[in-house]
Short mmCIF file of N, CA, C and O in Angstrom, two decimals:
data_model
loop_
_atom_site.label_atom_id
_atom_site.label_comp_id
_atom_site.label_asym_id
_atom_site.label_seq_id
_atom_site.Cartn_x
_atom_site.Cartn_y
_atom_site.Cartn_z
N ARG A 65 35.33 133.44 0.20
CA ARG A 65 36.90 133.47 -0.25
C ARG A 65 37.63 134.35 0.83
O ARG A 65 38.58 133.93 1.08
N LEU A 66 37.17 135.37 0.94
CA LEU A 66 37.94 136.28 1.91
C LEU A 66 37.95 135.81 3.15
O LEU A 66 39.17 135.98 3.70
N PHE A 67 37.18 135.25 3.58
CA PHE A 67 37.23 134.60 5.02
C PHE A 67 38.38 133.34 4.92
O PHE A 67 39.10 133.34 5.98
N ILE A 68 38.28 132.70 4.24
CA ILE A 68 39.13 131.48 4.14
C ILE A 68 40.55 131.97 3.96
O ILE A 68 41.53 131.52 4.62
N SER A 69 40.98 133.08 3.11
CA SER A 69 42.28 133.49 2.97
C SER A 69 42.55 134.43 4.31
O SER A 69 43.73 134.17 4.82
N SER A 70 41.75 134.93 5.00
CA SER A 70 41.97 135.57 6.34
C SER A 70 42.21 134.73 7.29
O SER A 70 42.74 135.08 8.17
N ARG A 71 41.60 133.56 7.21
CA ARG A 71 41.73 132.43 8.19
C ARG A 71 43.30 132.13 8.37
O ARG A 71 43.63 131.65 9.32
N LEU A 72 43.85 132.24 7.39
CA LEU A 72 45.32 131.57 7.35
C LEU A 72 46.05 132.57 8.34
O LEU A 72 47.03 131.82 8.87
N VAL A 73 45.84 133.79 8.70
CA VAL A 73 46.53 134.30 9.76
C VAL A 73 45.67 135.02 10.60
O VAL A 73 46.26 135.73 11.60
N GLY A 74 44.55 134.46 10.80
CA GLY A 74 43.54 134.67 11.76
C GLY A 74 43.28 136.27 11.85
O GLY A 74 43.29 136.90 12.81
N THR A 75 42.78 136.78 10.79
CA THR A 75 42.58 138.23 10.64
C THR A 75 40.94 138.62 10.85
O THR A 75 40.67 139.70 10.33
N GLY A 76 40.14 137.66 10.84
CA GLY A 76 38.57 138.31 10.95
C GLY A 76 38.06 138.02 12.22
O GLY A 76 38.39 137.20 12.97
N TRP A 77 37.08 139.20 12.77
CA TRP A 77 36.61 139.18 13.80
C TRP A 77 35.25 139.55 13.68
O TRP A 77 34.90 140.34 12.72
N ASP A 78 34.23 138.94 14.41
CA ASP A 78 32.87 139.10 14.49
C ASP A 78 32.18 139.66 15.91
O ASP A 78 32.50 139.23 16.87
N LEU A 79 31.60 141.00 15.94
CA LEU A 79 30.92 141.41 17.02
C LEU A 79 29.50 141.48 16.83
O LEU A 79 28.98 142.15 16.11
N VAL A 80 28.88 140.60 17.77
CA VAL A 80 27.27 140.28 17.62
C VAL A 80 26.85 141.57 18.10
O VAL A 80 27.17 141.99 19.13
N SER A 81 25.59 141.84 17.43
CA SER A 81 25.01 143.16 17.78
C SER A 81 24.27 142.93 19.09
O SER A 81 24.02 141.77 19.62
N SER A 82 23.93 143.79 19.85
CA SER A 82 23.46 143.91 21.39
C SER A 82 22.09 143.08 20.90
O SER A 82 21.33 142.56 22.01
N ARG A 83 21.10 143.35 19.78
CA ARG A 83 20.01 142.72 19.83
C ARG A 83 20.14 141.23 19.67
O ARG A 83 19.19 140.42 20.19
N ARG A 84 20.90 140.52 18.79
CA ARG A 84 21.27 139.35 18.93
C ARG A 84 21.56 138.70 19.86
O ARG A 84 21.52 137.72 20.41
N CYS A 85 22.39 139.54 20.89
CA CYS A 85 23.06 139.08 22.02
C CYS A 85 21.68 138.74 22.94
O CYS A 85 21.79 137.44 23.49
N ALA A 86 20.85 139.50 23.09
CA ALA A 86 19.68 139.35 23.89
C ALA A 86 18.87 138.10 23.17
O ALA A 86 18.22 137.28 24.24
N GLN A 87 18.78 137.83 22.16
CA GLN A 87 18.23 136.80 21.49
C GLN A 87 19.06 135.51 21.74
O GLN A 87 18.10 134.37 22.07
N ARG A 88 20.35 135.33 21.56
CA ARG A 88 21.11 134.43 21.98
C ARG A 88 21.01 133.85 23.47
O ARG A 88 20.94 132.75 23.64
N SER A 89 21.45 134.65 24.28
CA SER A 89 21.51 134.17 25.82
C SER A 89 21.76 135.59 26.60
O SER A 89 22.16 136.49 26.15
N SER A 90 21.10 135.22 27.67
CA SER A 90 21.12 136.51 28.60
C SER A 90 22.57 136.68 29.21
O SER A 90 23.02 137.71 29.66
N SER A 91 23.54 135.71 28.89
CA SER A 91 24.74 135.63 29.74
C SER A 91 25.58 136.83 28.92
O SER A 91 26.44 137.04 29.22
N LEU A 92 25.40 137.02 27.62
CA LEU A 92 25.79 137.83 26.80
C LEU A 92 25.16 139.32 26.73
O LEU A 92 24.31 139.50 26.61
N ALA A 93 26.20 140.32 27.46
CA ALA A 93 25.87 141.51 27.83
C ALA A 93 25.98 142.63 26.82
O ALA A 93 26.98 142.33 25.87
N LEU A 94 25.50 143.59 26.88
CA LEU A 94 26.27 144.72 26.02
C LEU A 94 27.62 144.93 26.16
O LEU A 94 28.25 144.76 27.22
N GLY A 95 28.33 145.36 25.15
CA GLY A 95 29.86 145.50 25.22
C GLY A 95 30.35 144.10 25.32
O GLY A 95 31.45 143.96 25.59
N ALA A 96 29.90 143.07 24.61
CA ALA A 96 30.49 142.02 24.39
C ALA A 96 31.84 142.15 23.43
O ALA A 96 32.02 142.87 22.66
N LYS A 97 32.76 141.15 23.74
CA LYS A 97 34.07 141.19 23.21
C LYS A 97 34.10 140.52 21.83
O LYS A 97 33.29 139.73 21.61
N PRO A 98 34.61 140.93 20.74
CA PRO A 98 34.53 140.32 19.51
C PRO A 98 35.03 138.94 19.56
O PRO A 98 36.01 138.62 20.37
N ILE A 99 34.56 138.20 18.61
CA ILE A 99 35.09 136.75 18.38
C ILE A 99 35.95 136.76 17.38
O ILE A 99 35.45 137.26 16.17
N ARG A 100 37.14 135.98 17.42
CA ARG A 100 37.81 135.90 16.34
C ARG A 100 37.18 134.63 15.47
O ARG A 100 36.98 133.75 15.88
N LEU A 101 36.79 134.86 14.17
CA LEU A 101 36.53 133.93 13.15
C LEU A 101 37.42 132.78 13.11
O LEU A 101 38.49 132.96 12.72
N ASP A 102 36.87 131.65 13.12
CA ASP A 102 37.54 130.36 12.77
C ASP A 102 36.94 129.22 12.03
O ASP A 102 35.51 129.52 11.84
N VAL A 103 37.17 128.27 11.84
CA VAL A 103 36.56 127.13 11.30
C VAL A 103 35.42 126.59 12.22
O VAL A 103 34.44 126.46 11.45
N GLN A 104 35.53 126.72 13.43
CA GLN A 104 34.16 126.32 14.07
C GLN A 104 32.78 127.25 13.73
O GLN A 104 31.73 126.97 13.74
N ASN A 105 33.18 128.72 13.44
CA ASN A 105 31.97 129.39 13.26
C ASN A 105 31.85 129.81 11.55
O ASN A 105 31.33 130.87 11.15
N LEU A 106 32.26 128.67 10.71
CA LEU A 106 32.51 129.06 9.44
C LEU A 106 31.05 129.34 8.76
O LEU A 106 30.71 130.04 7.92
N THR A 107 30.15 128.46 9.38
CA THR A 107 28.78 128.45 8.64
C THR A 107 27.83 129.59 9.35
O THR A 107 26.76 129.82 9.21
N SER A 108 28.36 130.34 10.32
CA SER A 108 27.36 131.23 11.23
C SER A 108 27.04 132.46 9.97
O SER A 108 27.67 132.67 9.16
N VAL A 109 25.64 132.95 10.34
CA VAL A 109 25.25 133.91 9.26
C VAL A 109 25.19 135.32 10.13
O VAL A 109 24.80 135.39 11.30
N MET A 110 25.74 136.33 9.46
CA MET A 110 25.68 137.58 10.07
C MET A 110 24.23 138.11 9.97
O MET A 110 23.54 137.80 8.81
N ALA A 111 23.78 138.82 11.02
CA ALA A 111 22.58 139.54 10.78
C ALA A 111 22.91 141.12 10.91
O ALA A 111 23.72 141.88 11.13
N GLU A 112 21.57 141.85 10.70
CA GLU A 112 21.69 143.35 10.76
C GLU A 112 22.03 143.77 12.03
O GLU A 112 21.75 143.11 12.98
N GLY A 113 23.04 144.55 12.07
CA GLY A 113 23.63 145.16 13.26
C GLY A 113 24.95 144.58 13.67
O GLY A 113 25.57 144.91 14.64
N ASP A 114 24.98 143.51 13.21
CA ASP A 114 26.44 142.84 13.57
C ASP A 114 27.75 143.78 12.96
O ASP A 114 27.38 144.32 11.83
N TYR A 115 28.64 143.70 13.57
CA TYR A 115 29.83 144.37 13.06
C TYR A 115 31.06 143.19 12.96
O TYR A 115 31.34 142.30 13.53
N LEU A 116 31.50 143.33 11.44
CA LEU A 116 32.49 142.50 11.12
C LEU A 116 33.85 143.07 10.80
O LEU A 116 33.75 144.31 9.89
N ARG A 117 34.90 142.95 11.41
CA ARG A 117 36.31 143.77 11.36
C ARG A 117 37.13 142.49 10.71
O ARG A 117 37.44 141.57 10.99
N VAL A 118 37.60 142.78 9.30
CA VAL A 118 38.59 142.03 8.42
C VAL A 118 39.89 142.75 8.40
O VAL A 118 39.77 144.02 7.90
N HIS A 119 40.83 142.29 8.68
CA HIS A 119 42.10 143.04 8.43
C HIS A 119 42.72 142.60 7.19
O HIS A 119 43.29 141.52 6.92
N HIS A 120 42.39 143.27 6.02
CA HIS A 120 42.63 142.78 4.82
C HIS A 120 43.98 143.07 4.37
O HIS A 120 44.58 142.22 3.42
N SER A 121 44.82 143.73 5.41
CA SER A 121 46.29 143.81 5.08
C SER A 121 46.92 143.67 6.34
O SER A 121 47.14 144.47 7.04
N PRO A 122 46.97 142.42 6.85
CA PRO A 122 47.51 142.06 8.19
C PRO A 122 49.03 142.23 8.21
O PRO A 122 49.67 142.04 7.14
N ARG A 123 49.30 142.41 9.38
CA ARG A 123 50.87 142.71 9.52
C ARG A 123 51.59 141.49 9.75
O ARG A 123 51.17 140.61 10.34
N ARG A 124 52.56 141.28 8.56
CA ARG A 124 53.20 140.06 8.54
C ARG A 124 54.38 140.01 8.95
O ARG A 124 55.13 141.01 9.38
N PHE A 125 54.85 138.87 9.41
CA PHE A 125 56.34 138.65 10.08
C PHE A 125 57.05 137.49 9.15
O PHE A 125 57.15 136.40 9.62
N PRO A 126 57.71 137.95 8.29
CA PRO A 126 58.30 137.16 7.33
C PRO A 126 59.60 136.39 8.05
O PRO A 126 59.95 135.45 7.44
N ALA A 127 60.20 136.84 9.18
CA ALA A 127 61.39 136.33 9.79
C ALA A 127 60.83 134.87 10.58
O ALA A 127 61.62 134.14 10.55
N VAL A 128 59.52 134.62 10.48
CA VAL A 128 59.12 133.13 11.22
C VAL A 128 59.69 132.03 9.93
O VAL A 128 59.90 130.98 10.50
N SER A 129 59.86 132.65 8.56
CA SER A 129 60.14 131.57 7.88
C SER A 129 61.72 131.29 7.56
O SER A 129 61.96 130.37 6.71
N LYS A 130 62.41 132.23 8.25
CA LYS A 130 63.81 132.13 7.98
C LYS A 130 64.67 131.24 8.97
O LYS A 130 65.87 130.91 9.11
N VAL A 131 63.79 130.50 9.91
CA VAL A 131 64.30 129.65 10.97
C VAL A 131 63.45 128.29 10.90
O VAL A 131 62.30 128.37 10.44
N ASP A 132 64.27 127.01 11.33
CA ASP A 132 63.56 125.99 11.79
C ASP A 132 63.17 125.81 13.02
O ASP A 132 63.85 125.82 14.11
N TRP A 133 61.75 125.90 13.63
CA TRP A 133 61.38 125.84 14.81
C TRP A 133 61.40 124.75 15.42
O TRP A 133 61.31 124.59 16.74
N GLY A 134 61.65 123.59 14.86
CA GLY A 134 61.58 122.53 15.42
C GLY A 134 63.23 121.90 15.58
O GLY A 134 63.39 120.79 16.13
N LYS A 135 64.44 122.73 15.34
CA LYS A 135 65.64 122.21 15.31
C LYS A 135 66.20 122.94 16.22
O LYS A 135 66.21 124.18 16.63
N ASN A 136 67.25 122.28 16.90
CA ASN A 136 68.31 122.59 17.62
C ASN A 136 69.06 123.93 17.06
O ASN A 136 69.35 123.53 15.88
N ILE A 137 69.39 124.82 17.89
CA ILE A 137 70.54 125.96 17.20
C ILE A 137 71.81 125.22 16.95
O ILE A 137 72.33 125.96 15.86
N LEU A 138 72.39 124.27 17.42
CA LEU A 138 73.53 123.52 16.82
C LEU A 138 72.84 122.17 16.40
O LEU A 138 72.16 121.51 17.10
N ASP A 139 73.55 121.82 15.28
CA ASP A 139 73.22 120.34 14.74
C ASP A 139 74.12 119.61 15.36
O ASP A 139 74.91 120.03 16.21
N LEU A 140 73.96 118.16 14.84
CA LEU A 140 74.59 117.30 15.59
C LEU A 140 76.15 117.35 15.45
O LEU A 140 77.12 116.74 16.38
N ASP A 141 76.70 117.94 14.45
CA ASP A 141 78.11 118.45 14.30
C ASP A 141 78.51 119.24 15.10
O ASP A 141 79.79 119.75 14.94
N GLY A 142 77.66 120.17 15.93
CA GLY A 142 77.96 121.28 16.31
C GLY A 142 78.06 122.70 15.59
O GLY A 142 78.64 123.83 15.78
N ASN A 143 77.66 122.40 14.40
CA ASN A 143 77.65 123.59 13.41
C ASN A 143 76.34 124.31 13.27
O ASN A 143 75.15 123.96 13.35
N ILE A 144 76.31 125.70 13.28
CA ILE A 144 75.35 126.56 13.45
C ILE A 144 74.49 126.52 12.11
O ILE A 144 75.15 126.61 11.09
N GLY A 145 73.31 126.64 11.90
CA GLY A 145 72.29 126.09 10.66
C GLY A 145 72.22 124.87 10.42
O GLY A 145 71.18 124.66 9.67
N GLY A 146 73.03 123.84 10.44
CA GLY A 146 72.59 122.45 10.39
C GLY A 146 72.79 122.14 8.88
O GLY A 146 73.55 122.84 8.05
N LYS A 147 72.39 120.77 8.44
CA LYS A 147 72.50 120.53 7.01
C LYS A 147 71.86 121.37 6.06
O LYS A 147 72.49 121.52 5.03
N ASN A 148 70.61 121.99 6.39
CA ASN A 148 70.05 122.62 5.26
C ASN A 148 70.12 124.12 5.41
O ASN A 148 69.60 125.07 4.81
N ASN A 149 71.11 124.49 6.33
CA ASN A 149 71.33 125.71 6.41
C ASN A 149 70.58 126.69 6.78
O ASN A 149 70.80 128.16 6.75
N ILE A 150 69.74 126.24 7.67
CA ILE A 150 68.45 127.23 7.99
C ILE A 150 68.68 126.99 9.73
O ILE A 150 68.56 125.94 10.09
N PRO A 151 68.89 128.15 10.33
CA PRO A 151 69.00 128.04 11.70
C PRO A 151 67.88 127.64 12.39
O PRO A 151 66.79 128.06 12.27
N GLY A 152 68.28 126.80 13.43
CA GLY A 152 67.29 126.35 14.49
C GLY A 152 67.04 127.31 15.69
O GLY A 152 67.94 128.34 15.58
N VAL A 153 66.07 127.11 16.33
CA VAL A 153 65.96 128.22 17.48
C VAL A 153 65.86 127.74 18.96
O VAL A 153 66.13 128.27 19.85
N ILE A 154 65.87 126.09 18.91
CA ILE A 154 65.83 125.69 20.19
C ILE A 154 67.53 125.58 20.83
O ILE A 154 68.33 125.06 20.13
N VAL A 155 67.52 126.25 22.00
CA VAL A 155 68.80 126.10 22.56
C VAL A 155 69.01 125.06 23.72
O VAL A 155 69.85 124.19 23.57
N GLN A 156 67.89 124.71 24.14
CA GLN A 156 67.96 123.66 25.25
C GLN A 156 66.37 123.13 25.70
O GLN A 156 65.57 124.12 25.41
N GLU A 157 66.29 121.84 25.85
CA GLU A 157 65.02 121.31 25.97
C GLU A 157 65.15 120.15 26.70
O GLU A 157 66.12 119.27 26.53
N ASP A 158 64.23 120.08 27.81
CA ASP A 158 64.32 119.04 28.67
C ASP A 158 62.47 118.55 28.92
O ASP A 158 61.73 119.40 29.61
N THR A 159 62.27 117.52 28.13
CA THR A 159 60.80 117.21 27.91
C THR A 159 60.40 116.48 29.46
O THR A 159 59.23 116.58 29.70
N GLU A 160 61.28 116.06 30.10
CA GLU A 160 61.21 115.16 31.50
C GLU A 160 60.64 116.43 32.40
O GLU A 160 59.54 116.39 33.21
N LYS A 161 61.50 117.45 32.54
CA LYS A 161 61.10 118.62 33.45
C LYS A 161 60.16 119.51 32.67
O LYS A 161 59.52 120.26 33.37
N GLY A 162 59.84 119.54 31.55
CA GLY A 162 58.89 120.32 30.80
C GLY A 162 59.37 121.79 30.59
O GLY A 162 58.60 122.49 30.58
N TYR A 163 60.46 121.96 30.14
CA TYR A 163 60.64 123.34 29.54
C TYR A 163 61.52 123.28 28.30
O TYR A 163 62.12 122.20 27.84
N ILE A 164 61.63 124.50 27.52
CA ILE A 164 62.31 124.58 26.17
C ILE A 164 62.77 126.33 26.24
O ILE A 164 62.03 127.11 26.71
N VAL A 165 64.06 126.30 25.76
CA VAL A 165 64.82 127.51 25.88
C VAL A 165 65.14 128.04 24.25
O VAL A 165 65.54 127.10 23.59
N LEU A 166 64.54 128.96 23.96
CA LEU A 166 64.48 129.58 22.61
C LEU A 166 65.36 130.54 22.55
O LEU A 166 65.63 131.49 23.23
N ASN A 167 66.00 130.74 21.11
CA ASN A 167 66.67 131.71 20.74
C ASN A 167 65.99 132.67 19.90
O ASN A 167 65.67 132.17 18.61
N LYS A 168 65.00 133.54 20.31
CA LYS A 168 63.94 134.20 19.49
C LYS A 168 64.60 135.00 18.54
O LYS A 168 65.46 135.85 18.63
N PRO A 169 63.90 134.77 17.22
CA PRO A 169 64.47 135.60 15.91
C PRO A 169 64.23 136.96 16.25
O PRO A 169 62.98 137.14 16.61
N PRO A 170 64.95 138.01 15.77
CA PRO A 170 64.43 139.27 15.95
C PRO A 170 63.31 139.41 14.65
O PRO A 170 63.27 138.82 13.66
N GLY A 171 62.50 140.53 15.13
CA GLY A 171 61.21 140.69 13.99
C GLY A 171 60.05 139.58 14.34
O GLY A 171 59.01 139.60 13.44
N VAL A 172 60.08 138.84 15.58
CA VAL A 172 59.01 137.97 15.44
C VAL A 172 58.45 138.21 17.00
O VAL A 172 58.84 138.11 17.85
N PRO A 173 57.06 138.71 16.78
CA PRO A 173 56.30 138.79 18.05
C PRO A 173 56.37 137.48 18.99
O PRO A 173 56.44 136.38 18.42
N VAL A 174 56.46 137.61 20.28
CA VAL A 174 56.27 136.61 21.15
C VAL A 174 54.85 135.80 21.13
O VAL A 174 54.43 134.67 21.13
N HIS A 175 53.75 136.83 21.19
CA HIS A 175 52.39 136.27 21.34
C HIS A 175 51.54 136.76 19.90
O HIS A 175 52.14 137.71 19.34
N PRO A 176 50.37 136.12 19.86
CA PRO A 176 49.72 136.78 18.64
C PRO A 176 49.26 138.17 18.66
O PRO A 176 49.05 138.77 19.70
N THR A 177 48.99 138.51 17.53
CA THR A 177 48.54 140.21 17.54
C THR A 177 47.10 140.16 17.04
O THR A 177 46.49 139.28 16.48
N VAL A 178 46.76 141.38 17.18
CA VAL A 178 45.21 141.45 16.87
C VAL A 178 44.83 140.99 15.25
O VAL A 178 43.87 140.40 14.78
N ASP A 179 45.90 141.28 14.42
CA ASP A 179 45.62 140.98 13.03
C ASP A 179 46.44 139.89 12.54
O ASP A 179 46.41 139.40 11.30
N ASN A 180 47.28 139.10 13.31
CA ASN A 180 48.16 138.02 12.67
C ASN A 180 48.10 137.05 14.19
O ASN A 180 48.78 137.08 15.03
N LEU A 181 47.35 136.03 14.09
CA LEU A 181 47.25 134.81 14.94
C LEU A 181 48.46 134.04 14.97
O LEU A 181 48.83 133.29 16.02
N LEU A 182 48.85 133.47 13.93
CA LEU A 182 49.91 132.53 13.64
C LEU A 182 51.47 132.78 13.54
O LEU A 182 51.83 132.03 13.98
N GLU A 183 51.47 133.95 13.10
CA GLU A 183 53.30 134.30 12.81
C GLU A 183 53.74 135.01 14.07
O GLU A 183 53.81 136.05 14.13
N ASN A 184 53.97 134.03 15.09
CA ASN A 184 54.45 134.48 16.23
C ASN A 184 55.48 133.37 17.06
O ASN A 184 55.09 132.18 16.66
N VAL A 185 56.13 133.61 17.87
CA VAL A 185 56.66 132.45 18.65
C VAL A 185 55.99 131.42 19.28
O VAL A 185 56.27 130.33 18.88
N ALA A 186 55.02 131.90 20.19
CA ALA A 186 54.13 130.87 20.41
C ALA A 186 53.38 129.90 19.66
O ALA A 186 53.37 128.77 20.02
N GLY A 187 53.01 130.66 18.60
CA GLY A 187 52.35 129.72 17.58
C GLY A 187 53.32 128.81 16.70
O GLY A 187 52.85 127.53 16.70
N CYS A 188 54.36 129.21 16.34
CA CYS A 188 55.34 128.51 15.63
C CYS A 188 55.92 127.37 16.36
O CYS A 188 55.97 126.35 16.16
N ILE A 189 56.29 127.50 17.61
CA ILE A 189 56.88 126.72 18.51
C ILE A 189 55.98 125.65 18.95
O ILE A 189 56.02 124.35 18.78
N GLY A 190 54.58 126.07 19.03
CA GLY A 190 53.68 125.17 19.31
C GLY A 190 53.44 124.27 18.29
O GLY A 190 53.03 123.04 18.49
N ARG A 191 53.28 124.74 17.19
CA ARG A 191 52.96 123.90 15.98
C ARG A 191 54.08 122.88 15.75
O ARG A 191 53.89 121.76 15.20
N SER A 192 55.47 123.31 15.81
CA SER A 192 56.49 122.43 15.82
C SER A 192 56.58 121.13 16.62
O SER A 192 56.78 120.15 16.46
N LEU A 193 56.12 121.56 18.24
CA LEU A 193 56.14 120.57 19.14
C LEU A 193 55.02 119.66 18.85
O LEU A 193 54.90 118.58 18.98
N LEU A 194 53.87 120.11 18.18
CA LEU A 194 52.70 119.50 17.99
C LEU A 194 53.19 118.38 16.80
O LEU A 194 52.80 117.14 16.98
N ASP A 195 53.63 118.88 15.60
CA ASP A 195 54.06 117.94 14.88
C ASP A 195 55.03 116.94 15.23
O ASP A 195 54.78 115.75 14.73
N ARG A 196 56.12 117.26 15.97
CA ARG A 196 57.13 116.46 16.44
C ARG A 196 56.40 115.19 17.36
O ARG A 196 57.09 114.14 17.44
N ASN A 197 55.63 115.50 17.83
CA ASN A 197 54.94 114.57 19.24
C ASN A 197 53.50 113.96 18.60
O ASN A 197 52.88 113.56 19.57
N ARG A 198 53.09 114.36 17.46
CA ARG A 198 51.72 113.88 17.09
C ARG A 198 51.35 112.38 17.14
O ARG A 198 50.31 112.19 17.56
N ASP A 199 52.39 111.62 16.89
CA ASP A 199 52.28 110.11 17.25
C ASP A 199 51.90 109.92 18.63
O ASP A 199 51.22 108.93 18.82
N GLN A 200 52.60 110.47 19.43
CA GLN A 200 52.45 110.15 21.19
C GLN A 200 51.03 110.67 21.68
O GLN A 200 50.48 110.30 22.48
N LEU A 201 50.37 111.67 20.98
CA LEU A 201 49.18 112.11 21.35
C LEU A 201 47.84 111.23 20.56
O LEU A 201 46.68 111.49 21.14
N GLU A 202 48.10 110.50 19.79
CA GLU A 202 47.03 109.90 19.15
C GLU A 202 46.87 108.56 19.80
O GLU A 202 47.39 107.90 20.57
#
């Protein structure tokens, strides 16, 4: 249960022991980097000497839920906030040229942090664009 709840914000890390590194592959050397736990290694079993780091109280960024990551900063009528009164972050977007300009909300990191994988600008805008364009990807 701890792993599943920690997965929501990407807070579990596994560092395989040097003994298991030698058993697994010669390419893994001493001083290996920790691996962020995710669904792909959900069934992995820890062995004696492995190191597990869990951020049971990850740093949270509540400002990510105060904006609509898929909405333009101005709605169709030119009003800030739009119909549901939740402000958007997209200032300008050009899919043909492949860029997007955002109005980054204060209190939200640009990139993932060691104890929070999802609550950041890159993750939020990425999920929003994926949701919007999902039918084109299938």
